[in-house]
Short mmCIF file of C-alpha atoms and ligand atoms in Angstrom, two decimals:
data_model
loop_
_atom_site.label_atom_id
_atom_site.label_comp_id
_atom_site.label_asym_id
_atom_site.label_seq_id
_atom_site.Cartn_x
_atom_site.Cartn_y
_atom_site.Cartn_z
CA MET L 2 15.26 3.04 17.14
CA ARG L 3 13.15 6.14 17.97
CA LEU L 4 11.86 7.83 14.74
CA GLU L 5 11.85 11.39 14.90
CA HIS L 6 10.11 13.95 13.16
CA ALA L 7 9.41 17.81 13.56
CA GLY L 8 5.75 17.72 12.61
CA THR L 9 3.56 16.40 15.43
CA GLU L 10 1.54 14.48 13.03
CA TYR L 11 4.44 11.94 12.44
CA LEU L 12 4.19 9.68 15.40
CA PRO L 13 7.50 8.42 16.94
CA VAL L 14 7.53 4.88 16.84
CA GLN L 15 10.03 1.67 17.52
CA ILE L 16 9.98 -0.49 14.57
CA GLU L 17 11.56 -3.45 13.00
CA ILE L 18 11.37 -3.64 8.91
CA LYS L 19 11.31 -6.81 7.15
CA ASP L 20 12.40 -5.52 3.81
CA LYS L 21 14.47 -2.45 3.52
CA SER L 22 14.93 -3.18 -0.39
CA LEU L 23 11.28 -2.40 -1.36
CA MET L 24 9.36 0.82 -1.68
CA MET L 25 5.66 -0.05 -1.91
CA ILE L 26 3.37 2.69 -3.51
CA PHE L 27 -0.33 2.54 -3.23
CA LEU L 28 -1.15 3.90 -6.48
CA LEU L 29 -4.78 4.54 -6.80
CA GLU L 30 -7.83 3.54 -4.85
CA GLU L 31 -10.01 2.73 -7.71
CA CYS L 32 -10.50 -0.95 -8.77
CA ASN L 33 -13.07 -2.81 -11.29
CA PHE L 34 -13.29 -5.86 -8.89
CA THR L 35 -15.40 -6.33 -5.60
CA CYS L 36 -13.58 -8.95 -3.88
CA ALA L 37 -15.08 -10.15 -0.44
CA HIS L 38 -11.69 -9.93 0.96
CA CYS L 39 -10.38 -6.77 0.09
CA LEU L 40 -8.31 -4.70 2.50
CA ARG L 41 -8.72 -1.15 1.21
CA SER L 42 -11.44 -0.02 3.59
CA ASP L 43 -8.59 -0.29 6.31
CA GLU L 44 -5.84 1.44 4.24
CA PRO L 45 -5.57 5.06 4.63
CA MET L 46 -6.74 5.97 0.94
CA ASP L 47 -9.41 8.59 0.45
CA PRO L 48 -12.18 7.36 -1.93
CA GLY L 49 -10.88 8.55 -5.42
CA TYR L 50 -7.17 8.66 -4.23
CA LYS L 51 -4.55 8.52 -7.06
CA LEU L 52 -0.73 9.30 -6.99
CA SER L 53 0.29 11.95 -9.56
CA PHE L 54 3.19 11.45 -11.99
CA ARG L 55 4.99 14.29 -10.05
CA GLN L 56 4.53 12.66 -6.56
CA LEU L 57 6.07 9.39 -8.09
CA GLN L 58 9.04 11.53 -9.58
CA LEU L 59 9.46 12.87 -5.88
CA CYS L 60 9.29 9.75 -4.44
CA LEU L 61 11.89 8.43 -6.77
CA ALA L 62 14.29 11.23 -5.72
CA ASP L 63 13.56 10.22 -1.93
CA CYS L 64 14.53 6.57 -3.02
CA GLN L 65 17.76 7.71 -4.31
CA GLY L 66 18.83 8.71 -0.76
CA LEU L 67 17.82 5.46 0.69
CA GLU L 68 20.72 3.17 0.04
CA SER L 69 18.87 -0.06 0.74
CA VAL L 70 16.06 0.50 -1.77
CA ARG L 71 16.24 -1.53 -4.97
CA TRP L 72 12.62 -2.35 -5.95
CA VAL L 73 9.58 0.00 -6.44
CA HIS L 74 6.26 -1.66 -6.66
CA PHE L 75 2.64 -0.46 -7.07
CA SER L 76 -0.32 -1.87 -5.45
CA GLY L 77 -3.76 -0.49 -5.03
CA GLY L 78 -6.71 -0.80 -6.01
CA GLU L 79 -5.87 -1.86 -9.41
CA PRO L 80 -2.76 -0.33 -10.99
CA THR L 81 -3.47 -0.78 -14.80
CA LEU L 82 -6.54 1.46 -14.30
CA TRP L 83 -4.06 4.62 -13.46
CA THR L 84 -3.96 7.39 -16.13
CA GLU L 85 -2.95 10.92 -16.12
CA ARG L 86 -3.28 12.84 -19.31
CA ASN L 87 -1.51 10.81 -22.03
CA ARG L 88 0.46 8.70 -19.39
CA ASN L 89 -0.51 5.27 -18.12
CA LEU L 90 1.11 2.66 -15.97
CA VAL L 91 3.77 1.72 -18.39
CA ASP L 92 5.18 5.25 -18.19
CA LEU L 93 5.32 5.09 -14.51
CA LEU L 94 7.03 1.72 -14.72
CA LEU L 95 9.58 3.21 -17.20
CA GLU L 96 9.94 6.23 -14.96
CA ILE L 97 11.19 3.87 -12.16
CA SER L 98 13.41 1.89 -14.48
CA LYS L 99 14.98 5.25 -15.59
CA ALA L 100 15.81 6.02 -12.03
CA GLY L 101 17.80 2.63 -11.61
CA PHE L 102 15.05 0.71 -9.62
CA THR L 103 13.51 -2.58 -10.45
CA PRO L 104 9.56 -1.69 -11.08
CA GLY L 105 6.75 -4.01 -10.06
CA PHE L 106 3.08 -3.99 -9.73
CA THR L 107 0.38 -6.32 -8.42
CA THR L 108 -2.83 -6.80 -10.64
CA ASN L 109 -6.15 -8.63 -10.53
CA GLY L 110 -5.14 -9.48 -14.50
CA SER L 111 -8.41 -7.94 -16.01
CA PHE L 112 -6.07 -5.48 -18.27
CA PHE L 113 -4.29 -8.52 -19.76
CA VAL L 114 -7.38 -10.79 -20.72
CA ASP L 115 -7.00 -8.71 -24.23
CA TYR L 116 -3.88 -10.17 -25.91
CA SER L 117 -3.45 -7.23 -28.00
CA ARG L 118 -3.31 -4.95 -24.88
CA CYS L 119 -1.26 -7.32 -23.12
CA GLN L 120 1.42 -7.07 -26.07
CA GLN L 121 1.21 -3.25 -26.48
CA PHE L 122 1.67 -2.98 -22.63
CA PHE L 123 4.80 -5.10 -22.11
CA GLY L 124 5.92 -4.21 -25.63
CA LYS L 125 6.24 -0.63 -24.85
CA TYR L 126 8.08 -1.24 -21.52
CA LEU L 127 10.52 -3.67 -23.20
CA ASP L 128 11.24 -1.31 -26.00
CA ASP L 129 12.72 1.21 -23.60
CA SER L 130 14.01 -0.62 -20.57
CA SER L 131 16.52 -3.56 -20.04
CA ILE L 132 15.67 -4.00 -16.32
CA PRO L 133 13.38 -6.69 -15.28
CA LEU L 134 9.93 -5.96 -14.46
CA ARG L 135 8.06 -7.81 -11.47
CA VAL L 136 4.33 -8.54 -12.21
CA TYR L 137 2.41 -10.24 -9.53
CA PHE L 138 -1.04 -11.82 -10.36
CA SER L 139 -3.46 -12.00 -7.50
CA LEU L 140 -5.29 -14.92 -8.59
CA ASP L 141 -7.38 -16.96 -6.37
CA THR L 142 -11.13 -17.93 -5.33
CA PHE L 143 -11.72 -14.60 -3.95
CA HIS L 144 -10.93 -12.61 -7.02
CA HIS L 145 -12.85 -14.97 -9.24
CA ASN L 146 -10.35 -14.48 -12.07
CA PHE L 147 -9.79 -17.87 -13.50
CA ASP L 148 -11.80 -20.72 -15.14
CA VAL L 149 -12.34 -23.05 -12.15
CA GLU L 150 -13.25 -25.83 -14.61
CA LYS L 151 -10.25 -25.46 -16.97
CA GLY L 152 -7.80 -24.44 -14.25
CA ARG L 153 -6.54 -21.44 -16.42
CA ALA L 154 -6.49 -17.88 -16.20
CA GLU L 155 -6.71 -16.02 -19.36
CA SER L 156 -4.73 -13.13 -18.12
CA LEU L 157 -1.75 -15.45 -17.24
CA ASP L 158 -2.05 -17.43 -20.47
CA ASN L 159 -1.60 -14.36 -22.42
CA VAL L 160 1.39 -13.21 -20.58
CA ILE L 161 2.82 -16.69 -21.00
CA LYS L 162 2.04 -16.56 -24.81
CA LEU L 163 3.68 -13.13 -25.15
CA LYS L 164 7.00 -14.26 -23.29
CA GLN L 165 6.97 -17.39 -25.58
CA GLU L 166 6.85 -15.30 -28.63
CA LEU L 167 9.47 -12.65 -27.62
CA PRO L 168 13.37 -13.04 -27.99
CA ARG L 169 14.71 -14.99 -25.02
CA VAL L 170 16.59 -11.67 -23.78
CA LYS L 171 13.44 -9.81 -23.49
CA ALA L 172 11.14 -12.51 -22.17
CA ASP L 173 13.38 -13.15 -19.33
CA LEU L 174 12.89 -9.54 -18.19
CA LEU L 175 9.47 -10.53 -17.46
CA ASP L 176 9.32 -11.70 -13.93
CA ILE L 177 5.89 -13.08 -13.43
CA ALA L 178 4.34 -14.66 -10.15
CA VAL L 179 1.19 -15.34 -8.58
CA ILE L 180 -0.08 -14.58 -5.32
CA ALA L 181 -3.26 -16.59 -4.03
CA VAL L 182 -5.13 -16.00 -0.72
CA ILE L 183 -6.12 -19.13 0.88
CA SER L 184 -8.79 -19.45 3.83
CA LYS L 185 -9.42 -22.23 6.14
CA ASP L 186 -12.12 -23.44 3.59
CA LEU L 187 -10.79 -26.26 1.19
CA GLU L 188 -12.93 -24.54 -1.68
CA SER L 189 -10.55 -21.62 -1.56
CA LEU L 190 -7.51 -23.75 -2.76
CA LEU L 191 -6.48 -23.42 -6.60
CA PRO L 192 -6.69 -26.78 -8.43
CA ASP L 193 -3.28 -28.63 -7.94
CA GLU L 194 -3.23 -29.40 -11.75
CA MET L 195 -3.62 -25.62 -12.37
CA ILE L 196 -0.43 -24.89 -10.04
CA GLY L 197 1.47 -27.53 -11.49
CA HIS L 198 0.82 -26.36 -15.07
CA TYR L 199 1.69 -22.67 -14.35
CA GLU L 200 4.90 -23.80 -12.28
CA SER L 201 5.97 -25.82 -15.18
CA LEU L 202 5.82 -22.76 -17.37
CA GLY L 203 8.20 -20.91 -14.91
CA ILE L 204 5.34 -19.13 -12.77
CA ALA L 205 6.00 -19.04 -9.17
CA PHE L 206 3.33 -19.27 -6.56
CA SER L 207 2.95 -17.87 -3.14
CA PHE L 208 0.30 -18.48 -0.88
CA VAL L 209 -0.91 -16.15 1.90
CA PRO L 210 -3.61 -16.69 4.53
CA LEU L 211 -6.93 -14.85 4.43
CA ALA L 212 -6.66 -11.83 7.02
CA PRO L 213 -9.38 -10.66 9.03
CA ARG L 214 -8.88 -6.82 7.59
CA GLY L 215 -11.20 -4.71 5.49
CA ARG L 216 -13.99 -6.43 3.99
CA ALA L 217 -12.71 -9.80 5.04
CA LYS L 218 -13.67 -8.96 8.75
CA THR L 219 -17.01 -10.30 8.05
CA LEU L 220 -15.15 -13.71 6.89
CA SER L 221 -13.10 -13.76 9.99
CA HIS L 222 -14.51 -17.35 10.76
CA LEU L 223 -12.72 -18.59 7.54
CA CYS L 224 -9.34 -16.84 8.38
CA PRO L 225 -6.61 -19.23 9.34
CA ASP L 226 -4.54 -18.23 12.41
CA PRO L 227 -0.97 -18.72 10.69
CA GLY L 228 0.43 -18.13 14.40
CA SER L 229 -0.89 -21.71 15.53
CA ASP L 230 0.09 -25.07 14.58
CA ASN L 231 -3.32 -26.43 15.25
CA PRO L 232 -4.85 -27.85 12.20
CA ASP L 233 -8.21 -26.83 13.10
CA LYS L 234 -7.03 -23.15 13.13
CA LEU L 235 -5.21 -23.42 9.90
CA GLY L 236 -7.76 -25.44 7.82
CA ALA L 237 -6.98 -25.58 3.95
CA TYR L 238 -4.20 -23.11 4.68
CA GLN L 239 -2.09 -25.95 6.75
CA ARG L 240 -0.24 -27.38 3.60
CA PHE L 241 1.28 -23.61 3.08
CA HIS L 242 1.93 -22.94 6.65
CA ARG L 243 5.72 -22.44 6.94
CA LYS L 244 8.07 -20.44 9.26
CA GLU L 245 7.66 -17.34 7.23
CA SER L 246 3.98 -17.47 8.08
CA ARG L 247 4.43 -17.73 11.73
CA GLU L 248 6.68 -14.76 11.41
CA LYS L 249 4.14 -12.71 9.79
CA ALA L 250 1.56 -13.72 12.43
CA ASP L 251 4.11 -12.74 15.10
CA LYS L 252 3.88 -9.19 13.47
CA THR L 253 0.29 -8.92 14.12
CA ARG L 254 0.99 -9.38 17.90
CA ASN L 255 3.93 -6.91 17.87
CA ARG L 256 2.62 -3.44 17.29
CA TYR L 257 6.19 -2.30 15.87
CA ARG L 258 7.06 -4.59 13.13
CA THR L 259 6.21 -3.90 9.66
CA ASP L 260 7.00 -5.46 6.25
CA HIS L 261 8.21 -2.37 4.31
CA ILE L 262 7.67 1.55 3.82
CA ILE L 263 4.61 2.54 1.91
CA LEU L 264 3.88 5.61 0.06
CA ILE L 265 0.39 6.95 -0.18
CA GLY L 266 -0.08 10.36 -1.60
CA ASP L 267 2.13 13.02 0.12
CA ASN L 268 3.11 10.58 3.02
CA TYR L 269 5.21 7.48 3.87
CA TYR L 270 3.80 4.94 6.35
CA PHE L 271 4.59 1.89 8.32
CA ALA L 272 1.72 -0.39 8.34
CA ASP L 273 -0.09 -2.67 11.09
CA PRO L 274 -0.75 -0.44 12.86
CA TRP L 275 -0.52 2.53 10.34
CA HIS L 276 2.03 5.11 11.20
CA LYS L 277 3.08 8.25 9.12
CA VAL L 278 6.81 8.16 9.32
CA ALA L 279 7.78 10.85 6.86
CA GLN L 280 6.45 13.24 4.35
CA LEU L 281 7.22 13.00 0.61
CA GLY L 282 10.35 14.81 -0.42
CA HIS L 283 11.22 15.39 3.29
CA MET L 284 12.62 12.04 4.72
CA PRO L 285 13.93 12.89 8.00
CA ASP L 286 17.71 11.46 8.82
CA THR L 287 16.47 8.74 10.94
CA ILE L 288 14.68 7.06 7.98
CA ILE L 289 17.75 7.71 5.67
CA ARG L 290 19.89 6.15 8.27
CA THR L 291 17.51 3.34 8.92
CA TYR L 292 17.66 2.49 5.04
CA SER L 293 21.19 3.36 4.74
CA SER L 294 22.33 -0.37 4.89
CA PRO L 295 21.50 -2.86 2.18
CA VAL L 296 21.11 -5.76 4.35
CA ARG L 297 17.95 -7.03 6.00
CA GLY L 298 17.71 -6.17 9.77
CA SER L 299 15.87 -4.35 12.33
CA CYS L 300 16.16 -0.72 13.72
S1 SF4 Q 402 -8.47 -7.13 -3.49
FE1 SF4 Q 402 -7.61 -6.19 -5.07
S2 SF4 Q 402 -8.79 -6.72 -6.90
FE2 SF4 Q 402 -10.00 -7.39 -5.34
S3 SF4 Q 402 -11.38 -5.28 -4.93
FE3 SF4 Q 402 -9.56 -5.26 -3.61
S4 SF4 Q 402 -8.02 -4.00 -4.85
FE4 SF4 Q 402 -9.62 -4.93 -6.28
#
């Protein structure tokens, strides 16, 4: 399909979309970590960029017109750092829930190391919403956000403790998962006991290969090649190498495949490579038609 837009800035592209149920929003550029594998420098976010509450509302109105979108998810930067006047991330998540979408965010977990803040954050959400909340913890050896000796993460332990204290009907609304980046290096693996412990408590893990993008360009010698079956090119990532990984790698060879649509500020993008495809509040008919089917597919 050719995407058309009146503005010359919005490049016409032919593209295949992996997940049309997801609206990804890059919420802010700020982060309190300095991970060696951070992708932000390759993403079209200006230093200090922050989405406004008003921009989220406009995006949700756009989502109402995109039939396949079910889930609105924040990435960053670190989403828990977002504030605007007296609002914080929970207010944004509740706004998404009020609009009828499943809210979610990815976090480095630092906010949840304090148990009382963890209680207040999720308590406020659960008091006002009955829609599940997806929380993805980026937890791996690059983030340095767990105790390597003990194989435990305080942030995750606090959320699990909270879930155990909540009534079942509320606890079930907190959908917690871990995303771990794995390089070729065996040292990048999470301890098996740690994975087993958290999986036994209902936490799902997914493992993604270190990609030579952003700051990780300097670590390209450690990046697995998920398009290969060669154990030398996969290294420690070999045990997680599945068909989905090969599909992802194929994407990097095909300029016109993307995972999902992404909002940054006033613009919607498809990534890898980055293309502006629409302006906030002004979805072209071609995008609306593309997202009119709830089934996964290509356009
Ligand atoms: S990878 Fe995530 S947690 Fe680490 S510096 Fe980048 S945005 Fe922050």
